[in-house]
Structures are given as structure tokens and as C-alpha cells.
Amino acid sequence: MENKIVKAINVSQVFHMNAGNGEESYATNSNFQRCGLTKTKHFRDKAILQICSSTSKTLGFAELGCATGSNTLFVASELMDTVYQNCCELGRPTPEFHIYLNDLPGNDFNSTFQSLQGFYDNIKDTKGYEFGPCFVYGVPGSFYGRLFPSQSLHFVHSSYSLHWLSQVRIVANSSRLYHNLYSGKCVLICKVPQGIEGNKRNVYMSKSSPPSVLNAYFEQFHNDFSSFLKSRSVEVVEGGGMVFMVAGRRSEDRTSNENAYIWELIGVAINELVSKGVIEDEKLHSFNFPLYMPSPTELKYLIKSERSFVTNAIEAIDQVWTSPNTKKSECEEVVTCLRAVMEPLLAEQFGKEVMEELFSTFREIVFDRYSKEKNAFTTTVLVVSLTRMG
Ligand SMILES: C[S@@+](CC[C@H](N)C(=O)[O-])C[C@H]1O[C@@H](n2cnc3c(N)ncnc32)[C@H](O)[C@@H]1O
């Protein structure tokens, strides 16, 4: 049988959060991520204070997968507060801040740029004219390739972004496909493990996925995460820090419910629309979420193998969907947040016209399951702190 490439989602072209400030936008529906950021401040403070002693005139900071809304500049503000306080205590002038905001080109950078004046005004109001100055740059592109000049970064942050893979191989009757390594520089031909087609009715790794599917997912994460570390190793100065938060799991079981549960529920909703004839069977069979939620052991192994960074700490935290910033119920949070994150990708695969029905079905499923197994909705987030080795 002739090998045939059917389709591979190129995440860099189709993936972005719902834009703007409307009801379904990421900006309005990112309380879950904001709560996680607030909860882990101590983790970043420690890493920032470590770099304070070694930074001189300029401090380069990159927020990777910045999206839009109030989370975009959250850590940049926090970084400036901590450095400002430290400089005041030591009677030193503050460095010049170069803040790089990175995301994929489809991200709504304009909304962020429009909010920048308020950000600059706030710095002047709270820290005075002697502070900084601070320059903010937008850097569109994939963090799985090079984005910044060599040795230009002192601190790197990323939250809720690194579990997104650069692509997922979507194949039928195929044993080979073009695997775009994403830096845009090289195109390889990779072997697709036998059996990926066997994930038919699943949209992510699940208990019924064949081992080849689980291995293919890990292999993709391995390649992506190693490319990420390799690129940052050139860009981050010796002794520079990196903190990231990623959806993950404590268990070594790749199909553990710790985080896969809500993705499985979207899968249930898609399957329901297939059985009603609203979505074609083939579209479901050829779709897999480009996600991989690693364990601490897997991360430690990949960081050690790549050899540029030393791991200072990895902590697993539990996160629920309720948030003090909103009056919405936990179920409503799950549905609106997932919609803000997933809609552009799902619309690309299944069509814009089915989105209302898909998300109202998802909503019903979430409310039904929540009443029976509330605890299954708690998710695991891994917080990781690294230092660039000499
Ligand atoms: C769920 S949002 C998290 C946004 C923000 N960091 C926060 O904590 O609220 C994930 C972001 O990662 C971005 N992203 C995913 N893959 C990426 C890649 N390869 N390069 C750059 N950004 C990426 C997405 O476009 C999206 O804006």
C-alpha cells in the first residue's frame, strides 16, 4: 500500500487563544492560570533574587507563551517589583529592563500593545522616573526554536504553555510523514510508530490507546522540549534563571486521570456529535490534541540529558477551577476557560459552524460528571526552576 500523508496539524499556524476582551476571550477567561501564578510567587521570587546579584546594567526577561490579558505582563511586573526592592535595599541603581513577550504569530499581540501605555505609566507612578527604563518587545514565533540573540536573557518564564506540542502527527495508511522541525530551517522525514491510527475514537492518550500512541506522544514531547532547552541554552546567560509551570502529573502512568480527564470529556462531546451526524467520523479519527503532560521524572530526565540547565526544584501542586476573582461556578470556569483556549484549534479541525453545539454538549457533560466525581476535576501543575550552567 502506498504511504500517504493525510494531514498534520501545524500548531504554529492554527493555534492561538480566543482573541480580544469579549465574553469568550482568553483575557476574560484566564482566572485559572492567574490563580496558579499567584499561588507560585514564592517560587519565582527565589529565582529572581538569585539572578539579582549577577545582573549588571541590563536585565533581559522573556515571557514565553504570553497570550493576552492580565497574565501577559504579570510576571514582568513582579520581576521589576522584586528587583526594585532589592536595588533599594542595597542602594544600587536599577538595571535597564528588556521585556520580551513571545507567543505564536496568531496571538492577539495588538491587545497587549494597546495596554502598554498603562503599564509604562504604572511603573513611573509606583517607582519614579529614575527606575529602569523598561522596554517591551513583542516576539512572535515558536519557543521550540531560537527567538532571541545569544546571551541576551537573564530570566525566562513560561506558564501553562510548554505542554502544548509543536504538532501532532495525524495520519491514515501512513508509515512516514514530513515532520517539520518547526524552527522553519529543516524538514525531516520521520517514521510514525505503527498503530497511531489505533487511537481512533480518542482525542488524547487514554487507557484504550495502544502503546505506540503513548510512545509517539512522548517522542514528540521529547523532541520539542529538548529543542526548547537547546534554544534557551544559547540565549540565557550563564547563571541565568528559568521558571516554568506546566500541566503535568505525579504518576508515571501516561494515561493517569490527573490531567487527562477534562480533555477526555471534550473527546466525549466530540464523539456525541459524531453519533448525531454533526461531525464526520473521519474528522474525529484524524484528530489528536497536541498536548503532553509530563511527570517530574520525565522532565528531570530530559533536562539532565540536554545538559545545559541544572534543576533547582520541581514541585507538583494541585489546582482547582474555583477562583476568588470570579463568581462563576467551578464547572462554568472549566467550560469557559477550555473554550477560550481550545476553540480556534477545534474550529480548524471540525468547522466553526459546530462550535456552539460542541461547547454546549461539553457543558452538559461537565455539569453531569462534576456532580458525580468532583475530585476528578482537580488538575496537577508542575512548577520547575532551572539555572543555566556554566
Ligand atoms: C494557556 S495559554 C497560557 C498563557 C499565559 N502564559 C498564562 O499563564 O495565562 C498558552 C499559550 O502558549 C502559546 N503557545 C503554545 N505553543 C507555543 C509555541 N510553540 N511557541 C510560543 N507560544 C506557544 C499559546 O499560543 C498560548 O497563548
GROMACS .gro file of C-alpha atoms and ligand atoms in nm:
model
  417
    1MET     CA    1   0.000   0.000   0.000
    2GLU     CA    2   0.133   0.341  -0.091
    3ASN     CA    3   0.219   0.563   0.204
    4LYS     CA    4   0.009   0.870   0.209
    5ILE     CA    5   0.029   1.183   0.421
    6VAL     CA    6  -0.318   1.290   0.519
    7LYS     CA    7  -0.277   1.590   0.742
    8ALA     CA    8  -0.060   1.712   1.025
    9ILE     CA    9  -0.179   2.000   1.238
   10ASN     CA   10   0.090   2.264   1.224
   11VAL     CA   11   0.026   2.414   1.564
   12SER     CA   12   0.227   2.727   1.484
   13GLN     CA   13  -0.021   2.824   1.213
   14VAL     CA   14  -0.355   2.744   1.373
   15PHE     CA   15  -0.302   2.767   1.746
   16HIS     CA   16  -0.394   3.075   1.943
   17MET     CA   17  -0.619   3.168   2.232
   18ASN     CA   18  -0.956   3.338   2.169
   19ALA     CA   19  -0.861   3.700   2.097
   20GLY     CA   20  -0.985   4.037   2.228
   21ASN     CA   21  -1.160   4.117   2.555
   22GLY     CA   22  -1.505   3.971   2.485
   23GLU     CA   23  -1.705   3.714   2.677
   24GLU     CA   24  -1.528   3.417   2.518
   25SER     CA   25  -1.180   3.569   2.504
   26TYR     CA   26  -0.876   3.429   2.683
   27ALA     CA   27  -0.830   3.767   2.852
   28THR     CA   28  -1.171   3.724   3.021
   29ASN     CA   29  -1.134   3.352   3.092
   30SER     CA   30  -0.785   3.300   3.232
   31ASN     CA   31  -0.860   3.311   3.605
   32PHE     CA   32  -0.745   2.954   3.645
   33GLN     CA   33  -0.398   3.043   3.515
   34ARG     CA   34  -0.395   3.367   3.719
   35CYS     CA   35  -0.465   3.171   4.039
   36GLY     CA   36  -0.178   2.935   3.960
   37LEU     CA   37   0.055   3.231   3.904
   38THR     CA   38  -0.047   3.391   4.233
   39LYS     CA   39  -0.002   3.066   4.422
   40THR     CA   40   0.356   3.014   4.298
   41LYS     CA   41   0.502   3.365   4.352
   42HIS     CA   42   0.748   3.244   4.619
   43PHE     CA   43   0.899   3.008   4.364
   44ARG     CA   44   0.980   3.289   4.119
   45ASP     CA   45   1.090   3.535   4.391
   46LYS     CA   46   1.362   3.294   4.497
   47ALA     CA   47   1.487   3.252   4.139
   48ILE     CA   48   1.473   3.629   4.071
   49LEU     CA   49   1.671   3.714   4.384
   50GLN     CA   50   1.935   3.467   4.273
   51ILE     CA   51   1.988   3.648   3.943
   52CYS     CA   52   1.980   3.995   4.107
   53SER     CA   53   2.336   3.959   4.234
   54SER     CA   54   2.476   3.876   3.889
   55THR     CA   55   2.285   4.123   3.669
   56SER     CA   56   2.455   4.445   3.578
   57LYS     CA   57   2.327   4.727   3.360
   58THR     CA   58   2.069   4.537   3.162
   59LEU     CA   59   1.820   4.269   3.262
   60GLY     CA   60   1.672   4.064   2.977
   61PHE     CA   61   1.346   3.888   3.059
   62ALA     CA   62   1.132   3.670   2.832
   63GLU     CA   63   0.771   3.563   2.890
   64LEU     CA   64   0.716   3.261   2.662
   65GLY     CA   65   0.359   3.180   2.553
   66CYS     CA   66   0.244   3.518   2.688
   67ALA     CA   67  -0.111   3.509   2.533
   68THR     CA   68  -0.323   3.820   2.608
   69GLY     CA   69  -0.493   3.972   2.909
   70SER     CA   70  -0.376   4.049   3.257
   71ASN     CA   71  -0.146   3.743   3.280
   72THR     CA   72   0.074   3.861   2.993
   73LEU     CA   73   0.273   4.117   3.192
   74PHE     CA   74   0.202   3.972   3.536
   75VAL     CA   75   0.544   3.813   3.592
   76ALA     CA   76   0.727   4.103   3.423
   77SER     CA   77   0.570   4.339   3.680
   78GLU     CA   78   0.653   4.103   3.961
   79LEU     CA   79   1.014   4.078   3.841
   80MET     CA   80   1.051   4.456   3.832
   81ASP     CA   81   0.900   4.488   4.183
   82THR     CA   82   1.142   4.231   4.327
   83VAL     CA   83   1.447   4.378   4.154
   84TYR     CA   84   1.342   4.733   4.251
   85GLN     CA   85   1.307   4.636   4.615
   86ASN     CA   86   1.640   4.454   4.612
   87CYS     CA   87   1.819   4.751   4.450
   88CYS     CA   88   1.661   4.993   4.701
   89GLU     CA   89   1.781   4.775   4.990
   90LEU     CA   90   2.133   4.759   4.850
   91GLY     CA   91   2.137   5.126   4.744
   92ARG     CA   92   2.205   5.031   4.382
   93PRO     CA   93   2.060   5.179   4.064
   94THR     CA   94   1.803   4.958   3.891
   95PRO     CA   95   1.906   4.795   3.562
   96GLU     CA   96   1.752   4.872   3.225
   97PHE     CA   97   1.474   4.615   3.165
   98HIS     CA   98   1.430   4.448   2.826
   99ILE     CA   99   1.099   4.263   2.841
  100TYR     CA  100   1.031   4.021   2.553
  101LEU     CA  101   0.677   3.892   2.510
  102ASN     CA  102   0.665   3.580   2.297
  103ASP     CA  103   0.381   3.380   2.152
  104LEU     CA  104   0.283   3.220   1.822
  105PRO     CA  105   0.213   3.464   1.537
  106GLY     CA  106  -0.167   3.412   1.560
  107ASN     CA  107  -0.169   3.554   1.915
  108ASP     CA  108  -0.355   3.882   1.968
  109PHE     CA  109  -0.042   4.091   2.030
  110ASN     CA  110  -0.230   4.410   1.938
  111SER     CA  111  -0.447   4.398   2.252
  112THR     CA  112  -0.128   4.379   2.460
  113PHE     CA  113   0.041   4.661   2.271
  114GLN     CA  114  -0.265   4.878   2.325
  115SER     CA  115  -0.240   4.825   2.701
  116LEU     CA  116   0.131   4.914   2.718
  117GLN     CA  117   0.091   5.283   2.792
  118GLY     CA  118  -0.095   5.197   3.115
  119PHE     CA  119   0.185   4.956   3.204
  120TYR     CA  120   0.456   5.221   3.149
  121ASP     CA  121   0.254   5.485   3.340
  122ASN     CA  122   0.213   5.249   3.634
  123ILE     CA  123   0.591   5.193   3.651
  124LYS     CA  124   0.653   5.568   3.663
  125ASP     CA  125   0.379   5.619   3.925
  126THR     CA  126   0.500   5.344   4.156
  127LYS     CA  127   0.877   5.352   4.104
  128GLY     CA  128   0.956   5.701   3.982
  129TYR     CA  129   1.140   5.839   3.679
  130GLU     CA  130   1.479   5.706   3.790
  131PHE     CA  131   1.361   5.347   3.753
  132GLY     CA  132   1.472   5.138   3.454
  133PRO     CA  133   1.391   5.237   3.189
  134CYS     CA  134   1.187   4.943   3.071
  135PHE     CA  135   1.140   4.847   2.704
  136VAL     CA  136   0.877   4.594   2.598
  137TYR     CA  137   0.910   4.398   2.271
  138GLY     CA  138   0.675   4.152   2.101
  139VAL     CA  139   0.848   3.841   1.967
  140PRO     CA  140   0.619   3.625   1.751
  141GLY     CA  141   0.744   3.273   1.683
  142SER     CA  142   0.768   2.929   1.833
  143PHE     CA  143   0.961   2.878   2.151
  144TYR     CA  144   1.072   2.542   2.011
  145GLY     CA  145   1.326   2.733   1.802
  146ARG     CA  146   1.563   3.027   1.853
  147LEU     CA  147   1.387   3.358   1.932
  148PHE     CA  148   1.642   3.588   2.097
  149PRO     CA  149   2.005   3.693   2.046
  150SER     CA  150   2.274   3.483   2.214
  151GLN     CA  151   2.331   3.552   2.584
  152SER     CA  152   2.061   3.818   2.597
  153LEU     CA  153   1.834   3.676   2.869
  154HIS     CA  154   1.879   3.671   3.247
  155PHE     CA  155   1.543   3.528   3.338
  156VAL     CA  156   1.285   3.329   3.142
  157HIS     CA  157   0.930   3.249   3.245
  158SER     CA  158   0.656   3.042   3.091
  159SER     CA  159   0.320   2.934   3.232
  160TYR     CA  160   0.065   2.684   3.103
  161SER     CA  161   0.234   2.672   2.762
  162LEU     CA  162   0.504   2.407   2.745
  163HIS     CA  163   0.261   2.114   2.748
  164TRP     CA  164   0.147   2.226   2.400
  165LEU     CA  165   0.334   2.023   2.142
  166SER     CA  166   0.462   2.175   1.820
  167GLN     CA  167   0.245   1.933   1.627
  168VAL     CA  168   0.064   1.606   1.640
  169ARG     CA  169   0.102   1.356   1.363
  170ILE     CA  170  -0.228   1.288   1.203
  171VAL     CA  171  -0.204   1.005   0.959
  172ALA     CA  172  -0.402   0.737   0.788
  173ASN     CA  173  -0.248   0.443   0.598
  174SER     CA  174   0.084   0.605   0.654
  175SER     CA  175   0.411   0.494   0.800
  176ARG     CA  176   0.602   0.810   0.720
  177LEU     CA  177   0.529   1.178   0.720
  178TYR     CA  178   0.702   1.504   0.692
  179HIS     CA  179   0.789   1.630   1.032
  180ASN     CA  180   0.853   1.999   1.018
  181LEU     CA  181   1.101   2.060   1.296
  182TYR     CA  182   0.938   2.392   1.344
  183SER     CA  183   1.238   2.619   1.351
  184GLY     CA  184   1.149   2.662   0.986
  185LYS     CA  185   1.502   2.562   0.897
  186CYS     CA  186   1.479   2.190   0.849
  187VAL     CA  187   1.226   1.941   0.729
  188LEU     CA  188   1.281   1.580   0.823
  189ILE     CA  189   1.102   1.264   0.732
  190CYS     CA  190   1.019   1.066   1.046
  191LYS     CA  191   0.881   0.722   1.096
  192VAL     CA  192   0.541   0.729   1.255
  193PRO     CA  193   0.512   0.445   1.504
  194GLN     CA  194   0.285   0.167   1.390
  195GLY     CA  195  -0.057   0.190   1.545
  196ILE     CA  196  -0.111   0.566   1.580
  197GLU     CA  197  -0.424   0.512   1.372
  198GLY     CA  198  -0.545   0.291   1.657
  199ASN     CA  199  -0.628   0.597   1.868
  200LYS     CA  200  -0.942   0.632   1.659
  201ARG     CA  201  -1.215   0.747   1.899
  202ASN     CA  202  -0.975   0.902   2.150
  203VAL     CA  203  -0.855   1.258   2.116
  204TYR     CA  204  -0.566   1.223   2.360
  205MET     CA  205  -0.370   0.944   2.528
  206SER     CA  206  -0.619   0.725   2.708
  207LYS     CA  207  -0.639   0.385   2.879
  208SER     CA  208  -0.758   0.235   2.550
  209SER     CA  209  -0.480   0.390   2.338
  210PRO     CA  210  -0.227   0.139   2.202
  211PRO     CA  211   0.130   0.166   2.350
  212SER     CA  212   0.255   0.301   2.014
  213VAL     CA  213   0.031   0.607   2.058
  214LEU     CA  214   0.168   0.672   2.407
  215ASN     CA  215   0.523   0.637   2.273
  216ALA     CA  216   0.454   0.868   1.978
  217TYR     CA  217   0.326   1.136   2.216
  218PHE     CA  218   0.629   1.105   2.441
  219GLU     CA  219   0.866   1.109   2.144
  220GLN     CA  220   0.710   1.435   2.024
  221PHE     CA  221   0.737   1.589   2.371
  222HIS     CA  222   1.096   1.468   2.398
  223ASN     CA  223   1.189   1.634   2.066
  224ASP     CA  224   1.000   1.956   2.142
  225PHE     CA  225   1.118   2.001   2.498
  226SER     CA  226   1.480   1.922   2.406
  227SER     CA  227   1.465   2.179   2.121
  228PHE     CA  228   1.321   2.428   2.370
  229LEU     CA  229   1.609   2.375   2.616
  230LYS     CA  230   1.870   2.381   2.341
  231SER     CA  231   1.744   2.716   2.208
  232ARG     CA  232   1.725   2.872   2.556
  233SER     CA  233   2.073   2.742   2.640
  234VAL     CA  234   2.216   2.975   2.376
  235GLU     CA  235   2.001   3.271   2.474
  236VAL     CA  236   2.028   3.260   2.855
  237VAL     CA  237   2.346   3.390   3.019
  238GLU     CA  238   2.549   3.166   3.247
  239GLY     CA  239   2.385   3.167   3.592
  240GLY     CA  240   2.057   3.294   3.439
  241GLY     CA  241   1.729   3.151   3.566
  242MET     CA  242   1.420   2.993   3.416
  243VAL     CA  243   1.092   2.911   3.590
  244PHE     CA  244   0.806   2.740   3.415
  245MET     CA  245   0.468   2.599   3.509
  246VAL     CA  246   0.330   2.318   3.302
  247ALA     CA  247   0.022   2.097   3.324
  248GLY     CA  248   0.160   1.763   3.434
  249ARG     CA  249   0.113   1.456   3.652
  250ARG     CA  250   0.275   1.300   3.956
  251SER     CA  251   0.215   0.947   3.833
  252GLU     CA  252   0.438   0.769   3.580
  253ASP     CA  253   0.123   0.638   3.412
  254ARG     CA  254   0.086   0.850   3.096
  255THR     CA  255  -0.286   0.782   3.088
  256SER     CA  256  -0.340   0.879   3.452
  257ASN     CA  257  -0.655   1.081   3.515
  258GLU     CA  258  -0.463   1.359   3.690
  259ASN     CA  259  -0.486   1.594   3.398
  260ALA     CA  260  -0.623   1.399   3.106
  261TYR     CA  261  -0.976   1.397   3.246
  262ILE     CA  262  -1.109   1.725   3.107
  263TRP     CA  263  -0.956   1.653   2.766
  264GLU     CA  264  -1.126   1.317   2.773
  265LEU     CA  265  -1.458   1.496   2.836
  266ILE     CA  266  -1.409   1.710   2.524
  267GLY     CA  267  -1.349   1.380   2.347
  268VAL     CA  268  -1.685   1.253   2.481
  269ALA     CA  269  -1.854   1.568   2.345
  270ILE     CA  270  -1.693   1.526   2.001
  271ASN     CA  271  -1.797   1.159   1.995
  272GLU     CA  272  -2.154   1.258   2.077
  273LEU     CA  273  -2.162   1.499   1.783
  274VAL     CA  274  -2.024   1.225   1.559
  275SER     CA  275  -2.303   0.988   1.664
  276LYS     CA  276  -2.559   1.261   1.583
  277GLY     CA  277  -2.402   1.303   1.239
  278VAL     CA  278  -2.296   1.663   1.310
  279ILE     CA  279  -1.923   1.579   1.287
  280GLU     CA  280  -1.782   1.334   1.032
  281ASP     CA  281  -1.629   1.017   1.171
  282GLU     CA  282  -1.309   1.070   0.973
  283LYS     CA  283  -1.254   1.412   1.131
  284LEU     CA  284  -1.264   1.255   1.476
  285HIS     CA  285  -1.031   0.971   1.375
  286SER     CA  286  -0.775   1.214   1.241
  287PHE     CA  287  -0.771   1.441   1.545
  288ASN     CA  288  -0.544   1.423   1.849
  289PHE     CA  289  -0.484   1.706   2.094
  290PRO     CA  290  -0.128   1.840   2.057
  291LEU     CA  291  -0.068   1.813   2.430
  292TYR     CA  292   0.166   1.621   2.655
  293MET     CA  293   0.152   1.648   3.033
  294PRO     CA  294   0.481   1.518   3.170
  295SER     CA  295   0.581   1.372   3.507
  296PRO     CA  296   0.862   1.519   3.723
  297THR     CA  297   1.076   1.212   3.643
  298GLU     CA  298   1.037   1.266   3.267
  299LEU     CA  299   1.124   1.635   3.299
  300LYS     CA  300   1.429   1.567   3.516
  301TYR     CA  301   1.549   1.304   3.269
  302LEU     CA  302   1.512   1.537   2.968
  303ILE     CA  303   1.675   1.834   3.146
  304LYS     CA  304   1.969   1.618   3.255
  305SER     CA  305   2.010   1.464   2.909
  306GLU     CA  306   2.019   1.806   2.742
  307ARG     CA  307   2.291   1.918   2.988
  308SER     CA  308   2.260   2.298   2.973
  309PHE     CA  309   2.047   2.359   3.282
  310VAL     CA  310   2.060   2.237   3.638
  311THR     CA  311   1.729   2.166   3.812
  312ASN     CA  312   1.691   2.362   4.137
  313ALA     CA  313   1.341   2.245   4.219
  314ILE     CA  314   1.037   2.070   4.077
  315GLU     CA  315   0.715   2.089   4.273
  316ALA     CA  316   0.374   1.942   4.192
  317ILE     CA  317   0.075   2.147   4.301
  318ASP     CA  318  -0.296   2.071   4.285
  319GLN     CA  319  -0.521   2.326   4.123
  320VAL     CA  320  -0.897   2.351   4.137
  321TRP     CA  321  -1.101   2.562   3.898
  322THR     CA  322  -1.270   2.787   4.152
  323SER     CA  323  -1.118   3.129   4.181
  324PRO     CA  324  -1.160   3.423   4.418
  325ASN     CA  325  -1.152   3.655   4.112
  326THR     CA  326  -1.481   3.531   3.974
  327LYS     CA  327  -1.836   3.450   4.077
  328LYS     CA  328  -1.858   3.170   3.824
  329SER     CA  329  -1.909   2.812   3.942
  330GLU     CA  330  -1.620   2.569   3.906
  331CYS     CA  331  -1.800   2.392   3.618
  332GLU     CA  332  -1.857   2.720   3.439
  333GLU     CA  333  -1.485   2.803   3.481
  334VAL     CA  334  -1.385   2.472   3.323
  335VAL     CA  335  -1.612   2.527   3.023
  336THR     CA  336  -1.531   2.893   2.957
  337CYS     CA  337  -1.156   2.855   3.010
  338LEU     CA  338  -1.134   2.548   2.787
  339ARG     CA  339  -1.336   2.723   2.519
  340ALA     CA  340  -1.108   3.029   2.528
  341VAL     CA  341  -0.806   2.801   2.490
  342MET     CA  342  -0.936   2.535   2.250
  343GLU     CA  343  -1.187   2.698   2.018
  344PRO     CA  344  -0.951   2.812   1.739
  345LEU     CA  345  -0.789   2.468   1.716
  346LEU     CA  346  -1.119   2.276   1.729
  347ALA     CA  347  -1.279   2.513   1.476
  348GLU     CA  348  -0.990   2.447   1.238
  349GLN     CA  349  -1.049   2.071   1.256
  350PHE     CA  350  -1.428   2.042   1.291
  351GLY     CA  351  -1.555   2.372   1.147
  352LYS     CA  352  -1.665   2.699   1.309
  353GLU     CA  353  -2.030   2.615   1.250
  354VAL     CA  354  -2.030   2.328   1.503
  355MET     CA  355  -1.860   2.516   1.787
  356GLU     CA  356  -2.180   2.631   1.964
  357GLU     CA  357  -2.321   2.280   1.969
  358LEU     CA  358  -1.986   2.126   2.066
  359PHE     CA  359  -1.936   2.355   2.365
  360SER     CA  360  -2.296   2.330   2.483
  361THR     CA  361  -2.264   1.948   2.472
  362PHE     CA  362  -1.931   1.976   2.657
  363ARG     CA  363  -2.101   2.198   2.917
  364GLU     CA  364  -2.376   1.940   2.980
  365ILE     CA  365  -2.117   1.663   3.016
  366VAL     CA  366  -1.904   1.869   3.258
  367PHE     CA  367  -2.204   1.957   3.480
  368ASP     CA  368  -2.319   1.595   3.482
  369ARG     CA  369  -1.977   1.448   3.565
  370TYR     CA  370  -1.895   1.716   3.820
  371SER     CA  371  -2.199   1.624   4.026
  372LYS     CA  372  -2.069   1.265   4.044
  373GLU     CA  373  -1.689   1.296   4.054
  374LYS     CA  374  -1.590   1.646   4.156
  375ASN     CA  375  -1.238   1.542   4.260
  376ALA     CA  376  -1.151   1.425   3.911
  377PHE     CA  377  -1.152   1.792   3.803
  378THR     CA  378  -0.854   1.885   4.022
  379THR     CA  379  -0.551   1.922   3.799
  380THR     CA  380  -0.179   1.879   3.863
  381VAL     CA  381   0.059   2.157   3.770
  382LEU     CA  382   0.438   2.119   3.783
  383VAL     CA  383   0.648   2.422   3.878
  384VAL     CA  384   1.010   2.396   3.769
  385SER     CA  385   1.308   2.618   3.846
  386LEU     CA  386   1.632   2.587   3.645
  387THR     CA  387   1.967   2.765   3.629
  388ARG     CA  388   2.183   2.790   3.316
  389MET     CA  389   2.506   2.608   3.387
  390GLY     CA  390   2.848   2.745   3.303
  391LIG     C1  391  -0.298   2.862   2.800
  391LIG     S1  392  -0.204   2.990   2.729
  391LIG     C2  393  -0.110   3.049   2.868
  391LIG     C3  394  -0.092   3.198   2.863
  391LIG     C4  395  -0.024   3.264   2.981
  391LIG     N1  396   0.113   3.224   2.990
  391LIG     C5  397  -0.096   3.241   3.111
  391LIG     O1  398  -0.037   3.180   3.202
  391LIG     O2  399  -0.213   3.278   3.124
  391LIG     C6  400  -0.080   2.903   2.635
  391LIG     C7  401  -0.008   2.993   2.537
  391LIG     O3  402   0.105   2.926   2.483
  391LIG     C8  403   0.117   2.961   2.347
  391LIG     N2  404   0.200   2.861   2.278
  391LIG     C9  405   0.172   2.731   2.256
  391LIG     N3  406   0.271   2.675   2.185
  391LIG    C10  407   0.364   2.772   2.163
  391LIG    C11  408   0.489   2.775   2.096
  391LIG     N4  409   0.537   2.667   2.038
  391LIG     N5  410   0.558   2.892   2.094
  391LIG    C12  411   0.509   3.003   2.153
  391LIG     N6  412   0.390   3.006   2.219
  391LIG    C13  413   0.318   2.891   2.223
  391LIG    C14  414  -0.027   2.965   2.301
  391LIG     O4  415  -0.041   3.036   2.179
  391LIG    C15  416  -0.095   3.033   2.418
  391LIG     O5  417  -0.101   3.172   2.404
   0.00000   0.00000   0.00000
